[in-house]
CSV table of C-alpha atoms in Angstrom, one decimal:
chain,number,residue,atom,x,y,z
A,33,MET,CA,-0.4,22.1,-7.2
A,34,ARG,CA,-3.8,22.1,-5.3
A,35,ARG,CA,-3.0,18.7,-4.1
A,36,ARG,CA,0.3,19.7,-2.9
A,37,LEU,CA,-0.9,22.8,-1.0
A,38,LEU,CA,-3.4,20.9,0.8
A,39,LEU,CA,-0.8,18.5,2.1
A,40,GLY,CA,1.4,20.8,3.0
A,41,SER,CA,-0.8,22.9,4.9
A,42,ALA,CA,-2.4,20.0,6.6
A,43,ALA,CA,0.9,18.7,7.7
A,44,THR,CA,1.5,22.2,9.6
A,45,LEU,CA,-1.8,22.0,11.5
A,46,LEU,CA,0.2,19.5,13.7
A,47,CYS,CA,2.9,21.7,14.5
A,48,PRO,CA,1.1,23.6,17.5
A,49,ALA,CA,0.6,20.3,19.1
A,50,MET,CA,4.2,19.3,18.8
A,51,ALA,CA,5.1,22.7,20.4
A,52,MET,CA,3.3,22.0,23.7
A,53,ALA,CA,5.5,19.6,25.0
A,54,ALA,CA,9.4,19.1,24.7
A,55,PRO,CA,10.3,15.7,23.7
A,56,ALA,CA,11.3,13.5,26.7
A,57,ALA,CA,12.8,10.7,24.6
A,58,PRO,CA,15.8,10.5,22.5
A,59,PRO,CA,15.0,11.9,18.7
A,60,LEU,CA,14.2,9.1,15.7
A,61,GLU,CA,14.8,9.3,12.4
A,62,LEU,CA,12.7,8.6,9.2
A,63,LEU,CA,14.5,8.3,6.1
A,64,ILE,CA,12.3,9.6,2.8
A,65,ALA,CA,13.5,7.9,-0.3
A,66,GLY,CA,12.9,10.8,-2.8
A,67,PRO,CA,14.0,14.5,-3.1
A,68,SER,CA,12.9,17.1,-0.9
A,69,GLY,CA,9.7,19.1,-1.7
A,70,ARG,CA,8.3,16.2,-3.8
A,71,GLU,CA,5.0,13.8,-3.1
A,72,THR,CA,7.0,11.3,-0.8
A,73,SER,CA,8.9,14.0,0.9
A,74,ARG,CA,5.5,15.7,1.8
A,75,TRP,CA,4.3,12.8,3.3
A,76,GLY,CA,7.1,12.1,5.2
A,77,GLU,CA,7.0,15.3,6.8
A,78,ALA,CA,3.4,14.9,7.6
A,79,CYS,CA,4.0,11.2,9.0
A,80,ALA,CA,6.9,12.7,11.1
A,81,LEU,CA,4.5,15.3,12.7
A,82,ALA,CA,1.9,13.0,13.1
A,83,PHE,CA,3.6,10.0,14.7
A,84,SER,CA,5.8,12.0,17.1
A,85,PRO,CA,2.9,12.9,19.6
A,86,CYS,CA,1.8,9.1,19.5
A,87,LEU,CA,5.0,7.6,20.5
A,88,PRO,CA,6.1,7.1,24.0
A,89,GLY,CA,8.1,10.1,25.2
A,90,THR,CA,6.9,12.0,22.4
A,91,PRO,CA,10.0,12.0,20.5
A,92,SER,CA,11.0,14.5,17.7
A,93,ILE,CA,11.4,12.7,14.4
A,94,ASN,CA,14.4,14.1,12.2
A,95,THR,CA,13.7,13.3,8.5
A,96,GLN,CA,16.2,12.6,5.7
A,97,ASN,CA,15.8,12.6,2.2
A,98,ILE,CA,17.7,10.2,0.4
A,99,GLY,CA,17.8,9.4,-3.6
A,100,GLY,CA,15.6,10.3,-6.3
A,101,LEU,CA,11.9,10.0,-7.5
A,102,ASP,CA,11.4,6.3,-7.8
A,103,GLY,CA,12.8,5.4,-4.3
A,104,VAL,CA,15.1,2.8,-5.5
A,105,SER,CA,18.3,4.4,-4.2
A,106,GLY,CA,16.6,5.0,-1.1
A,107,ALA,CA,15.2,1.7,-0.6
A,108,ASN,CA,19.0,0.2,-1.1
A,109,GLN,CA,20.5,2.1,1.5
A,110,PHE,CA,17.5,1.6,3.9
A,111,ASP,CA,17.8,-2.1,3.4
A,112,ALA,CA,21.9,-2.2,3.6
A,113,LEU,CA,22.9,0.3,6.1
A,114,VAL,CA,20.0,0.8,8.7
A,115,PRO,CA,20.3,-1.2,11.9
A,116,PRO,CA,17.2,-2.8,13.0
A,117,ASP,CA,17.1,-1.4,16.5
A,118,GLY,CA,13.6,0.5,16.1
A,119,LYS,CA,15.1,4.0,15.7
A,120,THR,CA,14.8,4.5,12.2
A,121,ALA,CA,11.9,4.2,9.8
A,122,ALA,CA,11.5,4.6,6.2
A,123,ILE,CA,9.0,6.1,3.7
A,124,LEU,CA,9.2,5.0,0.2
A,125,PRO,CA,6.9,5.7,-2.7
A,126,GLY,CA,5.0,2.7,-4.5
A,127,ALA,CA,7.5,3.2,-7.5
A,128,ALA,CA,10.1,1.6,-5.9
A,129,LEU,CA,8.0,-1.6,-5.5
A,130,ILE,CA,7.4,-1.8,-9.1
A,131,ALA,CA,11.0,-1.8,-9.8
A,132,TYR,CA,11.5,-4.7,-7.4
A,133,LEU,CA,8.5,-6.5,-9.0
A,134,THR,CA,10.1,-6.2,-12.4
A,135,GLY,CA,13.6,-7.2,-11.4
A,136,GLY,CA,15.0,-3.7,-12.3
A,137,PRO,CA,18.9,-3.8,-11.9
A,138,ARG,CA,19.5,-1.0,-9.8
A,139,VAL,CA,17.0,-3.0,-7.4
A,140,HIS,CA,19.2,-4.4,-4.5
A,141,PHE,CA,16.5,-4.6,-1.6
A,142,ASP,CA,13.8,-6.8,-0.7
A,143,PRO,CA,10.5,-5.1,0.5
A,144,THR,CA,8.7,-8.4,1.5
A,145,ARG,CA,11.0,-8.6,4.5
A,146,TRP,CA,10.5,-5.2,5.8
A,147,VAL,CA,8.6,-4.5,9.0
A,148,PRO,CA,5.0,-3.2,7.9
A,149,VAL,CA,4.0,0.3,9.7
A,150,LEU,CA,1.7,2.3,7.7
A,151,ALA,CA,0.4,2.6,3.8
A,152,GLY,CA,-1.0,5.2,1.8
A,153,VAL,CA,-3.6,3.8,-0.7
A,154,ASN,CA,-4.4,5.2,-3.9
A,155,SER,CA,-7.0,4.0,-6.5
A,156,GLY,CA,-6.3,2.5,-10.1
A,157,VAL,CA,-9.1,2.8,-13.0
A,158,LEU,CA,-8.5,1.6,-16.5
A,159,MET,CA,-10.4,3.9,-19.0
A,160,LEU,CA,-11.7,3.2,-22.2
A,161,ARG,CA,-13.1,5.1,-25.2
A,162,ARG,CA,-17.0,4.7,-24.7
A,163,ALA,CA,-17.6,3.0,-27.9
A,164,LEU,CA,-15.1,0.1,-27.5
A,165,LEU,CA,-16.5,-0.3,-24.1
A,166,ALA,CA,-20.0,-0.6,-25.3
A,167,ALA,CA,-19.0,-3.5,-27.4
A,168,GLY,CA,-18.1,-5.7,-24.4
A,169,THR,CA,-15.2,-7.7,-23.3
A,170,SER,CA,-15.9,-10.5,-25.9
A,171,ALA,CA,-15.5,-8.1,-28.6
A,172,LEU,CA,-12.3,-6.4,-27.1
A,173,ARG,CA,-10.5,-9.9,-27.0
A,174,ALA,CA,-11.0,-10.3,-30.8
A,175,ALA,CA,-10.4,-6.6,-31.7
A,176,PRO,CA,-6.9,-5.3,-32.5
A,177,PRO,CA,-4.7,-4.3,-29.5
A,178,LEU,CA,-6.0,-1.2,-27.5
A,179,ARG,CA,-3.5,1.5,-27.8
A,180,LEU,CA,-2.6,2.1,-24.1
A,181,ALA,CA,-1.1,5.5,-22.9
A,182,ALA,CA,1.5,4.8,-20.6
A,183,ASP,CA,4.7,6.2,-18.9
A,184,GLN,CA,7.3,3.0,-18.7
A,185,PRO,CA,6.9,-0.8,-18.1
A,186,GLN,CA,8.2,-0.1,-14.6
A,187,SER,CA,5.6,2.2,-13.7
A,188,ARG,CA,2.1,2.0,-12.1
A,189,ASP,CA,0.7,1.4,-15.7
A,190,LEU,CA,2.0,-2.1,-15.4
A,191,ALA,CA,-1.1,-2.7,-13.4
A,192,GLY,CA,-3.3,-1.6,-16.2
A,193,MET,CA,-1.5,-3.7,-18.7
A,194,LEU,CA,-1.6,-6.7,-16.9
A,195,GLY,CA,-5.2,-6.3,-15.6
A,196,LEU,CA,-6.0,-6.3,-19.7
A,197,ALA,CA,-3.8,-9.3,-20.3
A,198,ARG,CA,-5.3,-11.4,-17.5
A,199,LEU,CA,-8.6,-10.9,-19.6
A,200,GLY,CA,-7.1,-11.8,-22.9
A,201,ILE,CA,-7.2,-8.5,-24.1
A,202,ALA,CA,-4.5,-7.3,-26.2
A,203,ALA,CA,-2.7,-3.8,-25.5
A,204,THR,CA,0.1,-2.0,-27.3
A,205,PRO,CA,1.4,0.6,-24.9
A,206,VAL,CA,2.3,4.0,-26.2
A,207,PHE,CA,5.2,4.8,-23.7
A,208,GLY,CA,6.7,8.2,-22.8
A,209,MET,CA,3.5,9.8,-21.1
A,210,ARG,CA,4.9,10.4,-17.3
A,211,ASP,CA,1.9,12.4,-16.2
A,212,THR,CA,-2.2,12.1,-16.3
A,213,ASP,CA,-2.4,15.6,-18.2
A,214,THR,CA,-0.3,14.1,-21.1
A,215,LYS,CA,-2.2,11.0,-21.2
A,216,ILE,CA,-5.5,12.8,-21.1
A,217,ARG,CA,-4.4,14.9,-24.2
A,218,ALA,CA,-3.2,12.2,-26.0
A,219,PHE,CA,-6.8,10.5,-25.5
A,220,THR,CA,-8.5,13.6,-26.8
A,221,ALA,CA,-6.5,13.7,-29.7
A,222,SER,CA,-7.4,10.0,-30.6
A,223,GLU,CA,-3.6,9.0,-30.1
A,224,VAL,CA,-4.7,6.3,-27.6
A,225,ASP,CA,-7.7,4.3,-26.9
A,226,ALA,CA,-7.0,3.5,-23.3
A,227,VAL,CA,-5.9,5.2,-20.2
A,228,PHE,CA,-5.0,3.6,-16.7
A,229,LEU,CA,-5.4,6.4,-14.2
A,230,CYS,CA,-3.4,5.6,-10.9
A,231,GLY,CA,-2.1,7.7,-7.9
A,232,GLU,CA,-3.4,10.5,-5.9
A,233,GLY,CA,-6.7,12.3,-7.1
A,234,VAL,CA,-7.8,9.7,-9.2
A,235,PRO,CA,-11.6,10.6,-9.0
A,236,GLU,CA,-10.9,14.0,-10.4
A,237,ASP,CA,-9.1,12.6,-13.3
A,238,VAL,CA,-11.7,10.0,-13.8
A,239,SER,CA,-14.2,12.9,-14.5
A,240,SER,CA,-11.9,14.5,-16.5
A,241,LEU,CA,-11.5,11.9,-18.9
A,242,THR,CA,-15.1,11.0,-18.8
A,243,ALA,CA,-15.8,14.4,-20.2
A,244,ALA,CA,-13.7,13.6,-23.1
A,245,GLY,CA,-15.5,10.5,-24.0
A,246,ALA,CA,-14.1,7.6,-21.9
A,247,ALA,CA,-15.9,5.3,-19.5
A,248,PRO,CA,-14.1,2.8,-16.9
A,249,LEU,CA,-13.7,-0.9,-17.5
A,250,PHE,CA,-12.6,-2.1,-14.1
A,251,ASP,CA,-10.4,-0.6,-11.3
A,252,ILE,CA,-7.9,-2.5,-9.3
A,253,GLY,CA,-9.7,-2.6,-6.0
A,254,GLN,CA,-8.3,-1.3,-2.7
A,255,LEU,CA,-6.0,-2.9,-0.3
A,256,GLN,CA,-8.2,-3.8,3.2
A,257,PRO,CA,-7.2,-3.1,6.9
A,258,ASN,CA,-6.3,-6.7,7.4
A,259,GLY,CA,-4.8,-7.5,4.2
A,260,GLY,CA,-6.2,-8.8,0.7
A,261,ILE,CA,-7.8,-6.6,-1.9
A,262,GLY,CA,-11.5,-5.6,-1.7
A,263,PRO,CA,-13.9,-3.2,-3.3
A,264,ASP,CA,-12.6,0.5,-3.8
A,265,PRO,CA,-15.2,2.8,-2.0
A,266,LEU,CA,-14.5,5.5,-4.1
A,267,PHE,CA,-15.7,3.6,-7.4
A,268,PRO,CA,-18.9,1.7,-5.7
A,269,GLY,CA,-20.2,-0.7,-8.5
A,270,LEU,CA,-17.1,-0.6,-10.6
A,271,PRO,CA,-15.8,-4.3,-10.8
A,272,ASP,CA,-12.1,-4.9,-10.5
A,273,ALA,CA,-10.2,-6.6,-12.8
A,274,SER,CA,-10.4,-10.0,-11.3
A,275,SER,CA,-14.5,-9.7,-11.4
A,276,LEU,CA,-14.8,-9.6,-15.1
A,277,GLY,CA,-13.5,-13.2,-15.8
A,278,PRO,CA,-11.4,-15.9,-15.1
A,279,ALA,CA,-7.6,-15.1,-16.1
A,280,ILE,CA,-6.2,-16.6,-19.1
A,281,SER,CA,-3.5,-18.5,-16.7
A,282,PRO,CA,-2.9,-18.6,-12.9
A,283,ALA,CA,0.8,-17.3,-13.5
A,284,ILE,CA,-0.3,-13.9,-15.2
A,285,ASN,CA,-3.4,-13.7,-12.7
A,286,THR,CA,-0.7,-13.6,-9.8
A,287,ALA,CA,1.6,-11.2,-11.9
A,288,TYR,CA,-1.5,-8.8,-12.1
A,289,LEU,CA,-2.6,-8.9,-8.2
A,290,ALA,CA,1.4,-8.0,-7.6
A,291,ALA,CA,1.4,-5.3,-9.8
A,292,ALA,CA,-2.2,-4.0,-8.8
A,293,THR,CA,-0.9,-4.0,-5.2
A,294,ALA,CA,2.2,-2.2,-6.0
A,295,ALA,CA,0.2,0.3,-8.2
A,296,GLN,CA,-2.2,1.2,-5.3
A,297,LEU,CA,0.7,1.7,-2.4
A,298,ASP,CA,1.1,5.3,-3.1
A,299,PHE,CA,3.6,5.3,-0.1
A,300,VAL,CA,4.8,2.9,2.6
A,301,VAL,CA,6.2,3.2,5.9
A,302,VAL,CA,8.5,0.7,7.0
A,303,LEU,CA,11.3,-0.6,9.5
A,304,PRO,CA,14.2,-2.9,8.7
A,305,ARG,CA,13.9,-6.5,8.4
A,306,LEU,CA,14.6,-8.2,12.0
A,307,THR,CA,13.4,-5.3,14.0
A,308,ALA,CA,12.3,-6.7,17.1
A,309,PRO,CA,8.6,-6.8,17.8
A,310,ALA,CA,9.2,-4.6,21.0
A,311,ALA,CA,11.0,-2.1,19.2
A,312,ALA,CA,8.7,-2.0,16.0
A,313,ASN,CA,5.5,-2.1,18.5
A,314,GLY,CA,5.9,1.9,19.2
A,315,TRP,CA,6.1,2.7,15.8
A,316,ILE,CA,3.0,0.7,14.6
A,317,GLN,CA,0.9,1.8,17.5
A,318,ALA,CA,1.8,5.6,16.9
A,319,ALA,CA,0.9,5.0,13.1
A,320,ALA,CA,-2.4,3.6,14.0
A,321,LYS,CA,-3.4,6.7,16.2
A,322,ALA,CA,-1.9,9.0,13.4
A,323,ILE,CA,-4.2,7.7,11.1
A,324,THR,CA,-7.2,9.4,12.7
A,325,SER,CA,-5.4,12.5,13.4
A,326,PRO,CA,-7.3,15.6,11.8
A,327,ALA,CA,-4.0,17.1,9.8
A,328,LEU,CA,-3.3,13.4,8.3
A,329,SER,CA,-6.6,12.4,7.5
A,330,ALA,CA,-7.2,15.7,6.2
A,331,ALA,CA,-4.3,15.6,3.9
A,332,ALA,CA,-5.5,11.8,2.8
A,333,THR,CA,-9.1,12.9,2.0
A,334,ALA,CA,-7.7,15.6,-0.2
A,335,SER,CA,-5.6,13.7,-2.4
A,336,ALA,CA,-7.8,10.7,-2.4
A,337,VAL,CA,-5.4,8.4,-0.7
A,338,THR,CA,-6.7,6.1,1.9
A,339,LEU,CA,-4.3,5.5,5.2
A,340,GLN,CA,-4.3,1.6,6.2
A,341,PRO,CA,-2.3,0.1,9.1
A,342,ALA,CA,0.1,-2.2,9.5
A,343,PRO,CA,-1.8,-5.4,9.0
A,344,ALA,CA,-3.1,-4.2,5.7
A,345,LEU,CA,0.5,-3.3,4.4
A,346,GLY,CA,2.1,-6.5,5.6
A,347,GLY,CA,-0.4,-8.5,3.4
A,348,ALA,CA,0.4,-6.4,0.8
A,349,LEU,CA,4.1,-7.0,0.8
A,350,LYS,CA,3.7,-10.7,0.7
A,351,THR,CA,1.8,-10.6,-2.3
A,352,LEU,CA,4.9,-9.0,-4.0
A,353,ALA,CA,6.7,-12.2,-3.3
A,354,LEU,CA,6.1,-13.7,-6.7
A,355,GLN,CA,6.8,-17.1,-7.3
A,356,GLN,CA,9.1,-18.0,-10.2
A,357,ALA,CA,6.4,-18.9,-12.8
A,358,ALA,CA,4.7,-15.6,-12.1
A,359,GLN,CA,7.7,-13.6,-12.2
A,360,THR,CA,8.5,-15.4,-15.7
A,361,THR,CA,5.2,-15.2,-17.4
A,362,MET,CA,5.1,-11.1,-16.5
A,363,LEU,CA,8.7,-10.6,-18.2
A,364,ALA,CA,7.6,-12.8,-20.8
A,365,TYR,CA,4.7,-10.6,-21.6
A,366,LEU,CA,6.8,-7.4,-21.0
A,367,ALA,CA,9.1,-8.6,-23.8
A,368,LYS,CA,6.4,-9.7,-26.2
A,369,THR,CA,4.3,-6.7,-25.9
A,370,CYS,CA,6.9,-3.9,-25.1
A,371,GLY,CA,10.2,-5.4,-26.2
A,372,TRP,CA,11.3,-4.8,-22.6
A,373,GLN,CA,13.4,-6.8,-20.2
A,374,PRO,CA,15.2,-6.1,-16.9
A,375,GLY,CA,18.8,-4.6,-17.6
């Protein structure tokens, strides 16, 4: 609730600036893949307010909510129905990208072909019971599978599962834990051995789990401004999963990198594929300016989200284009570990 209020109040700080000059250009549209009042919707409203004064002619940006929380329905409609004329952008949650990676049957969109505008990036940290961590990674490989608190296979927890898998550490996901509070309670009750914390406010959640007897094994790094994944500045000194040792296979490593990229994308703002560079340029430049606006940057800081420009998101979307070997390896891992397969 605290993060929700901070985001809402930060967005309203932009309203006086909007009121100072009437729009001199036709209005634009921002489709929000998700229901009104939820995280993606609040980010969408904040981005619409922040982008408007940075666009040529200061057009108003109308928002429209489409589909459910995972963003899949909204992404489908955006991909199929929005013309590439530069008049309509979309903001979507990272959950839609996880669904794309795992080949969900409802997915009829291809994010790797979207035109990137802006990304909101969050942290991801794999936490273990302190005694298990002290034994070291070699002991973890030889130990019984870790009981890992998780929501479902098609969730950010996929990055945590594959981060362990690339190291050869077995895990048995305990599914049905949708939110962080539920996972922390399960850890405190000794129902699970490990928790992957990912999303908004991770530093605060890490502190809560540390107090319950956990310690971090790895993070998933952070998307860099020019593409690629580098160190997460919120967790200096903590290695990312790729730094702990070589992967057991190139395919599982590629699958992990894609899942880690999708997991850290809190939200993405994109334009349709084939949008002409001239039409896209206004949105991209506006986003680059809006990143530094007091209201949007305050909302990001309050939520432990880093705002990254179009080149960073472009690199991330390319990472999601898995080769067949990596896709097959990931789905085989999910089938063996979770008894899960698409559809």
